[in-house]
Coordinates of C-alpha atoms in Angstrom, one line a residue:
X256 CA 19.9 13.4 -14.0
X257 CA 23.3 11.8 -12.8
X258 CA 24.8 10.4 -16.3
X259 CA 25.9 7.6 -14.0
X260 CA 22.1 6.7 -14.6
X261 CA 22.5 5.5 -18.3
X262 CA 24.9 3.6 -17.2
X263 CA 22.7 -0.1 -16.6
X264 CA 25.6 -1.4 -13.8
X265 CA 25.2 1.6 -12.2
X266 CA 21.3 2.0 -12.7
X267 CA 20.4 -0.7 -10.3
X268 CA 21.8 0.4 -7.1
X269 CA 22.4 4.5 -8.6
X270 CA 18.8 5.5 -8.9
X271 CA 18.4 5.9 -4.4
X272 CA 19.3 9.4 -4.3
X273 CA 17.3 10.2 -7.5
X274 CA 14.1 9.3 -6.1
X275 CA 14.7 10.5 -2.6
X276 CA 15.3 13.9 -4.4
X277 CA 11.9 14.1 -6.4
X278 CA 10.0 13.3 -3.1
X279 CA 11.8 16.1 -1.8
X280 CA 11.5 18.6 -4.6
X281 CA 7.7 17.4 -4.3
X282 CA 7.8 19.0 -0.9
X283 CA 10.3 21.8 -0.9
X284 CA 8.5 24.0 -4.1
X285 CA 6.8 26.5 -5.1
X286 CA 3.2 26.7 -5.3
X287 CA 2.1 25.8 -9.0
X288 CA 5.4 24.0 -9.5
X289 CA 4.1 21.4 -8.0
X290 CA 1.3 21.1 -10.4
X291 CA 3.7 21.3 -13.2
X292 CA 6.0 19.2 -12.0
X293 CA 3.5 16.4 -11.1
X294 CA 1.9 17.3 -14.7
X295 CA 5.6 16.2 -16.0
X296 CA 6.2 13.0 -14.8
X297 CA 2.5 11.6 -15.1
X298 CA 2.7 13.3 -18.9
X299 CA 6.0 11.5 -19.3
X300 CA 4.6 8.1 -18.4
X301 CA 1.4 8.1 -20.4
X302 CA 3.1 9.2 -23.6
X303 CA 6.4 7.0 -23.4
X304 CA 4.9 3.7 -22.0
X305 CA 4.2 1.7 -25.5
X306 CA 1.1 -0.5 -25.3
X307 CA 0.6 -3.4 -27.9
X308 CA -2.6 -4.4 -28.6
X309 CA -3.0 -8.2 -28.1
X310 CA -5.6 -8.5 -31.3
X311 CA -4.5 -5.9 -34.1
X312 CA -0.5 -6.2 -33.0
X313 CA -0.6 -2.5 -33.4
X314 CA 2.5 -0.8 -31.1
X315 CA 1.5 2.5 -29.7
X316 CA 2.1 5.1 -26.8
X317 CA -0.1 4.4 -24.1
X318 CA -1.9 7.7 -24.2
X319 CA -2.9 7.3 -27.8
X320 CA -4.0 4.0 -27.0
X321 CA -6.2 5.5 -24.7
X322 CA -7.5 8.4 -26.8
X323 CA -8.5 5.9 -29.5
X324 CA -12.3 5.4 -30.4
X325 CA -11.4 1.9 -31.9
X326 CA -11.6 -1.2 -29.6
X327 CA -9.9 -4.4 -30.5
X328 CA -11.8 -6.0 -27.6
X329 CA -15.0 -4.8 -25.8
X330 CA -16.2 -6.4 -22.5
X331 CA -19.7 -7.3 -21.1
X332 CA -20.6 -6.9 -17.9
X333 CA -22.0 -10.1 -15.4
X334 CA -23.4 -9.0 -12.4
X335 CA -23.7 -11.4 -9.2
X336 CA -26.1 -9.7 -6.8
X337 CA -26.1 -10.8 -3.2
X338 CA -28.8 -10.8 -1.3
X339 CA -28.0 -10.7 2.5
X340 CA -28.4 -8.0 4.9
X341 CA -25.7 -5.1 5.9
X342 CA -23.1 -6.7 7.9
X343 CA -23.7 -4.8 11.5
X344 CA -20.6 -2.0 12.4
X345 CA -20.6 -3.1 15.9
X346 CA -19.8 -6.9 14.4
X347 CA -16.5 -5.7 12.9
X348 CA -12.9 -7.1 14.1
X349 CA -9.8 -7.0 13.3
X350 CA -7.9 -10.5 14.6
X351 CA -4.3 -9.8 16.0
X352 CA -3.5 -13.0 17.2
X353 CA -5.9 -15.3 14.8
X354 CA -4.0 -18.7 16.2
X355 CA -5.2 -17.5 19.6
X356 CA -8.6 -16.5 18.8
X357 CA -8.1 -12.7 19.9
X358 CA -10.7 -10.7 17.9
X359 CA -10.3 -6.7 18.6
X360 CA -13.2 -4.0 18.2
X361 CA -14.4 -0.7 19.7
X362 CA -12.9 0.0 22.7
X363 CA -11.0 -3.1 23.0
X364 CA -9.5 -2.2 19.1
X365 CA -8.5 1.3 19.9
X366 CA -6.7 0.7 22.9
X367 CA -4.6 -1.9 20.8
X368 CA -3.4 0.6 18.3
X369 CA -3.1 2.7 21.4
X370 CA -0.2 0.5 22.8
X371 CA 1.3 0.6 18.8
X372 CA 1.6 4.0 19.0
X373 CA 3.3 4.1 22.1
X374 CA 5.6 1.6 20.6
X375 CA 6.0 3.7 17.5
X376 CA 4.7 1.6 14.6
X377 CA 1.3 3.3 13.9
X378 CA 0.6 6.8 13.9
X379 CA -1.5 8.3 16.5
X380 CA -4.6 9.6 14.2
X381 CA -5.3 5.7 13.4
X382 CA -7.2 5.4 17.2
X383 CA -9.5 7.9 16.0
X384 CA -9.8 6.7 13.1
X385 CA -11.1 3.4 15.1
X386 CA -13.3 5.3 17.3
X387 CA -15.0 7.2 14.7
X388 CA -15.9 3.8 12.7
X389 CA -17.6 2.5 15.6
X390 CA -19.5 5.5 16.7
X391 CA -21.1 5.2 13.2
X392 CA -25.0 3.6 13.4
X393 CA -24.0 2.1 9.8
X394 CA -22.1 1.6 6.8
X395 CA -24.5 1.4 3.6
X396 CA -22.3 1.8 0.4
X397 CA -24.8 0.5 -1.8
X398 CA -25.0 3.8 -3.8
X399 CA -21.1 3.9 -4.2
X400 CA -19.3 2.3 -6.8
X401 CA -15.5 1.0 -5.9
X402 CA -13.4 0.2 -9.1
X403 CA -10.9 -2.5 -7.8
X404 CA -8.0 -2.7 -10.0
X405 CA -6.1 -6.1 -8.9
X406 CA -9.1 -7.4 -7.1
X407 CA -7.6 -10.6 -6.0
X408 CA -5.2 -8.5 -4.3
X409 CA -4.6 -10.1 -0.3
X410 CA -4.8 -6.8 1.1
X411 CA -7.9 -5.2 -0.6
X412 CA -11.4 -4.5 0.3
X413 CA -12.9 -6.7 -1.6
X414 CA -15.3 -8.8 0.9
X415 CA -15.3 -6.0 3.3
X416 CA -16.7 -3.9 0.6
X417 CA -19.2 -6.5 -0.5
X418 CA -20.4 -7.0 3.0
X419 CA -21.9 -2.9 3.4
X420 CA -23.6 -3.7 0.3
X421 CA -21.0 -1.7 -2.2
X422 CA -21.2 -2.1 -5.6
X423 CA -17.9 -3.6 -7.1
X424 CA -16.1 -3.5 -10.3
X425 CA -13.3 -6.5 -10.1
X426 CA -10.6 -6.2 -12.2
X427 CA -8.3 -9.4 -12.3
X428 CA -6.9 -11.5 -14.8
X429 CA -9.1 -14.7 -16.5
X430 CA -8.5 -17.3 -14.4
X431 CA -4.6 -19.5 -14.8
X432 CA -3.7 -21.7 -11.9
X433 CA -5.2 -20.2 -9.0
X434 CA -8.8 -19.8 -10.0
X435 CA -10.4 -16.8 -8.1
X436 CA -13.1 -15.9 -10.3
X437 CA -15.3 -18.4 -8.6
X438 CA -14.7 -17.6 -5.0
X439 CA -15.1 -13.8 -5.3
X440 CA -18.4 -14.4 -7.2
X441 CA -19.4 -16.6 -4.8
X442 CA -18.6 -14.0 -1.8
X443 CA -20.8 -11.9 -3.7
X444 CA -23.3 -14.1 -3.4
X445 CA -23.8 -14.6 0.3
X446 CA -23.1 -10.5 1.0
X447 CA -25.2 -7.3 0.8
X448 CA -23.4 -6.3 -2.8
X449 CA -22.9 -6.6 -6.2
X450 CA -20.2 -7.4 -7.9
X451 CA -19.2 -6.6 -11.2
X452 CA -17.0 -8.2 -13.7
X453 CA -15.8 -8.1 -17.0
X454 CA -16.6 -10.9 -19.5
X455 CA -15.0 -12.0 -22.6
X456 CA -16.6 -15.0 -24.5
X457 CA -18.4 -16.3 -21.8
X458 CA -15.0 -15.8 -19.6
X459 CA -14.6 -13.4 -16.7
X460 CA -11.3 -11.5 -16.2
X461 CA -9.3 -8.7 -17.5
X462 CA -5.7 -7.9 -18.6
X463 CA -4.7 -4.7 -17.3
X464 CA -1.3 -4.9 -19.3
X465 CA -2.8 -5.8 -22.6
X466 CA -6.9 -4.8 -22.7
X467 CA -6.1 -1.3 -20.8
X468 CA -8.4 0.7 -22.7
X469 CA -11.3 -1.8 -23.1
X470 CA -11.1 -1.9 -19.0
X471 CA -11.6 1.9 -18.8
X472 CA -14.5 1.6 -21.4
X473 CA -15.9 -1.5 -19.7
X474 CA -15.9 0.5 -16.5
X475 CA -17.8 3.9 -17.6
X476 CA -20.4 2.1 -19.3
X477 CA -21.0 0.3 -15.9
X478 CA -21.3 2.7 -13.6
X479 CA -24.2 5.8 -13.5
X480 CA -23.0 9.1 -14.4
X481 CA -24.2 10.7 -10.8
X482 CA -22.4 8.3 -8.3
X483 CA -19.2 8.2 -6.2
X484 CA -16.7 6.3 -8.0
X485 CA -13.2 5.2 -5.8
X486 CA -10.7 3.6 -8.0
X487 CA -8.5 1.6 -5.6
X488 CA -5.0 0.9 -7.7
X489 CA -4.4 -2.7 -6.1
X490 CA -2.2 -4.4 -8.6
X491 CA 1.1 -6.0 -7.9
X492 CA 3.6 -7.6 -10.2
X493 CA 7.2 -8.6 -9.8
X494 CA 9.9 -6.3 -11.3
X495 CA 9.9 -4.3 -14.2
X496 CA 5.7 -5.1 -14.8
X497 CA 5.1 -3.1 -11.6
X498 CA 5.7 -0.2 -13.7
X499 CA 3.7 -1.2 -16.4
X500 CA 0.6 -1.9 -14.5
X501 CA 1.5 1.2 -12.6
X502 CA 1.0 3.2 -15.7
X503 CA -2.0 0.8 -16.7
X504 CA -3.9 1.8 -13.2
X505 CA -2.8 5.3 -14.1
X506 CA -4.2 5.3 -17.4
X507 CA -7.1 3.8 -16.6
X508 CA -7.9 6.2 -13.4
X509 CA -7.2 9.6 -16.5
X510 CA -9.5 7.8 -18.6
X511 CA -12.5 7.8 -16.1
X512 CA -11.8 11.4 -14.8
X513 CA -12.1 13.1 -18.5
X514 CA -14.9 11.3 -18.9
X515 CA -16.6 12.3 -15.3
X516 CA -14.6 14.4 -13.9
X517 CA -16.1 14.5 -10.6
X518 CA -17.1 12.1 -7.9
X519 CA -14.0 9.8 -9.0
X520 CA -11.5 9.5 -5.9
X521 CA -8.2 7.5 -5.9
X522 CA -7.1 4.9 -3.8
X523 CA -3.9 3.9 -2.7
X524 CA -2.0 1.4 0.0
X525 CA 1.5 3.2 0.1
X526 CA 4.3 1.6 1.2
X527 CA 6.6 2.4 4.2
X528 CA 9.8 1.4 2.5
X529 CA 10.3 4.6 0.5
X530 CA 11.2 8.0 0.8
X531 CA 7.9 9.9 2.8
X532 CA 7.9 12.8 5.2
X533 CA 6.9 11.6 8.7
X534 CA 6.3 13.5 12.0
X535 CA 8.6 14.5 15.0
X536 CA 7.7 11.9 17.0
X537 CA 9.2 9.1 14.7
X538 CA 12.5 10.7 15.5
X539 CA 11.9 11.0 19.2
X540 CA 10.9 7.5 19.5
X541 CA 14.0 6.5 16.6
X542 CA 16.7 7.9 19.6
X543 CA 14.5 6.5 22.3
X544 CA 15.5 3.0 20.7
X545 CA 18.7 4.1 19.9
X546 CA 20.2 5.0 23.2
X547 CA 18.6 1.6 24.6
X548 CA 19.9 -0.5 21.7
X549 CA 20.5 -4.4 22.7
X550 CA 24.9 -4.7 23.4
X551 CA 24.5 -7.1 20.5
X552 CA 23.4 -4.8 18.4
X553 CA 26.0 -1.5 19.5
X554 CA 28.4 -4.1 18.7
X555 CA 26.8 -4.9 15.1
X556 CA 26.3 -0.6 14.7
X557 CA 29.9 -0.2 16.0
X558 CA 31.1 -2.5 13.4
X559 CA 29.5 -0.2 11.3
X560 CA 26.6 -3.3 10.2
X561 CA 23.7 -1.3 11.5
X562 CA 23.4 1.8 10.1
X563 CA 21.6 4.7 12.0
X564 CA 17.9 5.9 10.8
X565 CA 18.3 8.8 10.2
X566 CA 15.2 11.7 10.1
X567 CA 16.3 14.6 8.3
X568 CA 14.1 17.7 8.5
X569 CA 12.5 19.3 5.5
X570 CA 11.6 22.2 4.2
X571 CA 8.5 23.5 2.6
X572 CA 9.1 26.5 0.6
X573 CA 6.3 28.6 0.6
X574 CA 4.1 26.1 2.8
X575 CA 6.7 26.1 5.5
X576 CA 4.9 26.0 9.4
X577 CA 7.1 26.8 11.6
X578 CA 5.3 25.0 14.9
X579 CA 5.3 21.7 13.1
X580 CA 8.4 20.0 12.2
X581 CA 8.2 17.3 9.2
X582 CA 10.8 15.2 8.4
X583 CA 12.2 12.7 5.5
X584 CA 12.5 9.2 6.6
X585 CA 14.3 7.4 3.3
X586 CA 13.7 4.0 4.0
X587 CA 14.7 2.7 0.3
X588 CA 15.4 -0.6 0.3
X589 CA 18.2 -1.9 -2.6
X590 CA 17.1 -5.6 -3.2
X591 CA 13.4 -4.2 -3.8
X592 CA 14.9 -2.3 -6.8
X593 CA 14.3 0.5 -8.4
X594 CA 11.0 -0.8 -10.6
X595 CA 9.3 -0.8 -7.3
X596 CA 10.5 2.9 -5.9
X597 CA 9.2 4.0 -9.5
X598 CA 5.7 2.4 -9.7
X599 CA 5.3 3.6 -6.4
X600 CA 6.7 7.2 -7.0
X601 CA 3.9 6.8 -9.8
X602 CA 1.0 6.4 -7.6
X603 CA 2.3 8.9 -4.8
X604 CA 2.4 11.8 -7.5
X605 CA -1.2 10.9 -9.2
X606 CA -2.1 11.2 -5.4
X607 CA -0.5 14.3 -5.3
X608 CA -1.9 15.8 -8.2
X609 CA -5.5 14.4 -7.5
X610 CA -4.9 16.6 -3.9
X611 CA -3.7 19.7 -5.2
X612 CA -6.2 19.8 -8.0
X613 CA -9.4 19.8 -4.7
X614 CA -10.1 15.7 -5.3
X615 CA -10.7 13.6 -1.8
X616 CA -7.9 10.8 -2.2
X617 CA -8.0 7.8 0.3
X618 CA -3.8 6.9 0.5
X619 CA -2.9 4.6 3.6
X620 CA 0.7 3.3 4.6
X621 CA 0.2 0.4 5.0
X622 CA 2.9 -2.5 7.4
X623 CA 5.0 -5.1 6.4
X624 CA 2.8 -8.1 6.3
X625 CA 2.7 -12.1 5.5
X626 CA 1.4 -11.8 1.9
X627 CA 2.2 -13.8 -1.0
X628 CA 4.3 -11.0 -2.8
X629 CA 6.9 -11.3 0.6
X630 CA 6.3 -14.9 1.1
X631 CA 7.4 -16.2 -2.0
X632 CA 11.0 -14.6 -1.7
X633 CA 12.8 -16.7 0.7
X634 CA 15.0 -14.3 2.1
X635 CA 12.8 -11.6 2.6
X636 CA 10.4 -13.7 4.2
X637 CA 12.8 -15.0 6.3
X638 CA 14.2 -12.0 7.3
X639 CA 10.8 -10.0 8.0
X640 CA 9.6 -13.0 11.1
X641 CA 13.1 -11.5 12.6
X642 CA 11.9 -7.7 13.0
X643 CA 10.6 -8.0 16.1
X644 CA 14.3 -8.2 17.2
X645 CA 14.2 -4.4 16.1
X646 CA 11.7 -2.5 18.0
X647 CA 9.2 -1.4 17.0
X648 CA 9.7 -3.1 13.9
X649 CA 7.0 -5.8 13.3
X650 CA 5.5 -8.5 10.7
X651 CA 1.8 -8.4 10.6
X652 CA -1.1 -11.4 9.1
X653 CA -3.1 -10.1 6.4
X654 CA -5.7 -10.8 8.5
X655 CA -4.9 -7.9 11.2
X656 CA -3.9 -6.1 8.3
X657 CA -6.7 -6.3 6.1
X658 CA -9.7 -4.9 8.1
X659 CA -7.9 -2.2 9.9
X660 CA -6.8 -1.1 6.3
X661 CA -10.6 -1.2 5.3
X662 CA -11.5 1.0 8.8
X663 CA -8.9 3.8 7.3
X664 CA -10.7 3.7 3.9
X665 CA -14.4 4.3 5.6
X666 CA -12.5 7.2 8.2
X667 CA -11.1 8.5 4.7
X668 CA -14.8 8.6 2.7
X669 CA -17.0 9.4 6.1
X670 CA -15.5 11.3 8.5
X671 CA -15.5 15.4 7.6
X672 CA -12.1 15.8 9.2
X673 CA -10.2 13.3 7.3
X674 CA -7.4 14.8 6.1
X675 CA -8.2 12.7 3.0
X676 CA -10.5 15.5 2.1
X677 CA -8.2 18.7 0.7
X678 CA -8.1 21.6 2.5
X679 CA -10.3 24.7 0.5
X680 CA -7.2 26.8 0.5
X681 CA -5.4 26.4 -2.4
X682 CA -2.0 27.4 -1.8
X683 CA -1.7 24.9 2.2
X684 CA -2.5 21.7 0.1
X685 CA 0.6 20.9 -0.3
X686 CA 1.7 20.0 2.6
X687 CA -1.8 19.4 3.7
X688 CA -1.6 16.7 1.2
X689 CA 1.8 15.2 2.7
X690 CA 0.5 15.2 6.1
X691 CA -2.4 13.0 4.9
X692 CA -0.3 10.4 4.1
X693 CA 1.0 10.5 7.6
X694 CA -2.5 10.3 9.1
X695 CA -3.6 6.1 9.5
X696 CA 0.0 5.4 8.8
X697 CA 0.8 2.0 9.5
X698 CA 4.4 1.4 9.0
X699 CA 5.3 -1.3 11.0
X700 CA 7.7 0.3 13.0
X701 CA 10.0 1.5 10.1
X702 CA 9.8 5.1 10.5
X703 CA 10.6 5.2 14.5
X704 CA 14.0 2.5 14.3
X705 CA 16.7 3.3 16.0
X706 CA 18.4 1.3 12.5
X707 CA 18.3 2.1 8.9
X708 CA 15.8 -0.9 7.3
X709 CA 18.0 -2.0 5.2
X710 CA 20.8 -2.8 7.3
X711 CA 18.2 -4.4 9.9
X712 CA 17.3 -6.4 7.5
X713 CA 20.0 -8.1 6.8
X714 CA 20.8 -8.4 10.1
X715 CA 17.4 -10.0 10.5
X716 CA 18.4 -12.4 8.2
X717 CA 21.5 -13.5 10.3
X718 CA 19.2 -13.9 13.1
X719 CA 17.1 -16.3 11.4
X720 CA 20.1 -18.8 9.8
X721 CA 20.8 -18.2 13.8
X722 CA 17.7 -20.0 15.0
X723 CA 17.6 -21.9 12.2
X724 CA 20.3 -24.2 13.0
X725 CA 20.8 -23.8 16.2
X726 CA 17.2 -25.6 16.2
X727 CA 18.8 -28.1 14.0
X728 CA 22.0 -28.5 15.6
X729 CA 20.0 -28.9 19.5
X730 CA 17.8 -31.4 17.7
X731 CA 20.7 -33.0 16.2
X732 CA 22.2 -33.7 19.6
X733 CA 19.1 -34.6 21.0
X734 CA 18.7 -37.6 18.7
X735 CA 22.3 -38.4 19.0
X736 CA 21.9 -39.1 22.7
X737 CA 18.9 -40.7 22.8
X738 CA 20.7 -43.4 20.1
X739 CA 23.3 -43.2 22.9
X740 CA 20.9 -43.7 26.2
X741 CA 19.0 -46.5 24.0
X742 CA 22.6 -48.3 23.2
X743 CA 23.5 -47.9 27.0
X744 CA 20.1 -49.7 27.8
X745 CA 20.5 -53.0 25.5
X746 CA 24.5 -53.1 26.1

């Protein structure tokens, strides 16, 4: 690495090109390389991460935390069983407009994401994706165990799972000052599944930063030896603990494949804003919104404010197909910091190595959207209602988000041409596994700008102080005349 990198001034903003290079020596290797090199970094994770154990104080590497036959802690399992009947395919939506009561399905659903792909901020395989969930004559996961690791999380599966009758293992934290432990049990309740969670003392919940390897216990003494496992790596933490539960999910996802080694698939909701190979027609439709820029904006890129997206094409070493072009869209974003590009690059590369190694992994891009995570920082929420000025850039509701991400996951497990499923050749899954993170991909828009993210998004920004008080200032006026009409009227 750069020496600039030990350098903690330097760190925070220095580290950009470093992990747009690993993506890119991901893709551009050898075959068995990219074994080894995935092999690395996961090995490097699980044996430098230190985890403390809450109960004995005992400060260890993560991996030998795992590998340990002594618990400190040992969970028991309550089950709350629903008992309602499969919730009907054809009864599915996905609500766009929620405010205006605009519920999508079928038809009406895929020639939505028809128009976003058009537009550029979904890719194409996502319509059949829809179609193919509602040709099916039903969803029955009731033999199919789903390990959901942050199962508060706004965007997971949770009641969509519960509803086809899966049976789910919650992992969250013991309830603090937003009890959920209540409502997800009850959701159980009125549904078609089960769900599962670890108890402590009467208390449901578990740490996945300090009971790591009591979770991973807790969950291969739930779950039958001879079913499907999928375990969807939800969690989210500000800052430096993304990493850590990162490594926590990772650990915890090793654990359960040593100990069944098969029918365990991983799940993962990628992010946009990060290095990723994309297809040709991002860049077509990146120019197309170029060369019709706003004059606002070829004034802001002349005055060198916007920055141009640029799509740089990439090479795949031995996996190299000449007819298909790939390209790297590094959509990095500084303020999101370089604990976040790591966990992620974490999760990308257990995806990676799950592919390469003939395991069916579910990974989605999934859009910008109106979570908590992006709410709670001012700025950035601010700045993401302003997108839309930056076609095809847009800011979804979880709730448009949410079921179309659980349509991709079904398409991923059902549907015999998923490219979720690796291909039987060994040496094409490389960059057959790249190009199933393209398929469903949902990225808002970020991929086809005509501007680099992170100068739109300051920008965006701008736009909002903009309306702001301009609002503020018209209103301002407005009551200053009306004190002035009503003065006129008595005088």
């Amino acid at each position: 690495p750069d020496p600039a990198l030990h350098d903690r001034k330097k760190w925070r903003f220095g580290y950009m090109p470093h992990v747009v290079a690993a993506v890119m020596a991901l893709a551009n290797t050898e075959q068995g390389r990219d074994l080894r090199g995935s092999d690395a970094v996961l090995d490097y994770v699980y044996t430098t991460m230190r985890f403390i154990d809450p109960v004995s104080g005992t400060d260890v590497s993560l991996k030998e935390a795992m590998e340990s036959k002594k618990l400190s802690t040992r969970f028991t399992n309550f089950a709350a069983e629903g008992k309602s009947s499969l919730r009907s395919v054809q009864d599915f939506s996905v609500n766009f407009a929620p405010l205006l009561g605009k519920p999508y399905s079928g038809v009406k659903l895929a020639e939505l994401l028809s128009s976003w792909t058009e537009d550029g901020s979904i890719d194409r395989s996502a319509i059949e994706a829809v179609r193919f969930f509602y040709q099916l004559p039903k969803i029955d996961l009731k033999d199919k165990y789903f390990v959901l690791l942050g199962a508060s999380s706004e965007m997971g599966a949770l009641e969509h799972l519960l509803e086809y009758g899966a049976n789910v293992l919650a992992v969250a934290r013991p309830d603090g000052r937003k009890p959920k432990w209540e409502r997800m049990i009850s959701c159980a309740q009125r549904s078609a599944g089960t769900l599962h969670c670890p108890t402590l003392n009467g208390k449901h919940g578990a740490d996945l930063l300090t009971q790591t390897p009591a979770i991973a216990t807790w969950i291969c003494e739930t779950i039958p030896k001879d079913k499907d496992v999928f375990i969807c790596s939800y969690a989210y933490m500000d800052g430096a603990n993304f990493v850590r539960i990162s490594a926590a999910m990772d650990a915890v996802l090793r654990f359960v494949l040593k100990e069944r080694k098969d029918k365990v698939y991983p799940v993962y909701l990628d992010t946009p804003t990060h290095p990723h190979i994309v297809p040709e027609p991002c860049r077509e439709k990146s120019m197309r919104y170029y060369n019709t820029a706003s004059p606002l904006q070829k004034l802001l890129q002349a005055g060198k404010i916007l920055k141009k997206n640029h799509l740089a094409l990439v090479e795949f070493g031995d996996q190299q197909d000449e007819n298909e072009k790939l390209l790297l869209s590094d959509a990095l974003l500084p303020f999101q910091g370089p604990n976040y590009a790591i966990a992620k690059l974490i999760q990308r590369i257990r995806a990676l190595r799950s592919y390469l190694d003939g395991r069916k992994v579910s990974i989605t891009v999934s859009p910008p959207a109106a979570t908590y995570s992006v709410l709670h920082a001012g700025q950035a929420a601010a700045a993401s209602k302003q997108m839309h000025n930056f076609k095809p850039n847009q800011f979804y509701l979880v709730e448009t988000v949410k079921p179309l991400l659980f349509i991709f996951m079904m398409y991923d497990i059902y549907a015999p041409e998923s490219k979720a499923t690796p291909p039987d050749e060994t040496k094409t899954r490389r960059r057959a596994f790249f190009k199933a993170v393209i398929q469903n991909s949902w990225h808002g828009g970020v991929w086809s700008s005509a501007y680099h993210l992170s100068s739109t998004g300051a920008v965006a920004y701008g736009y909002h102080l903009v309306s702001k008080y301009s609002f503020s200032a018209a209103m301002s006026a407005g009551a200053l005349f009306a004190l002035w009409f009503l003065a006129r009227r008595r005088g």
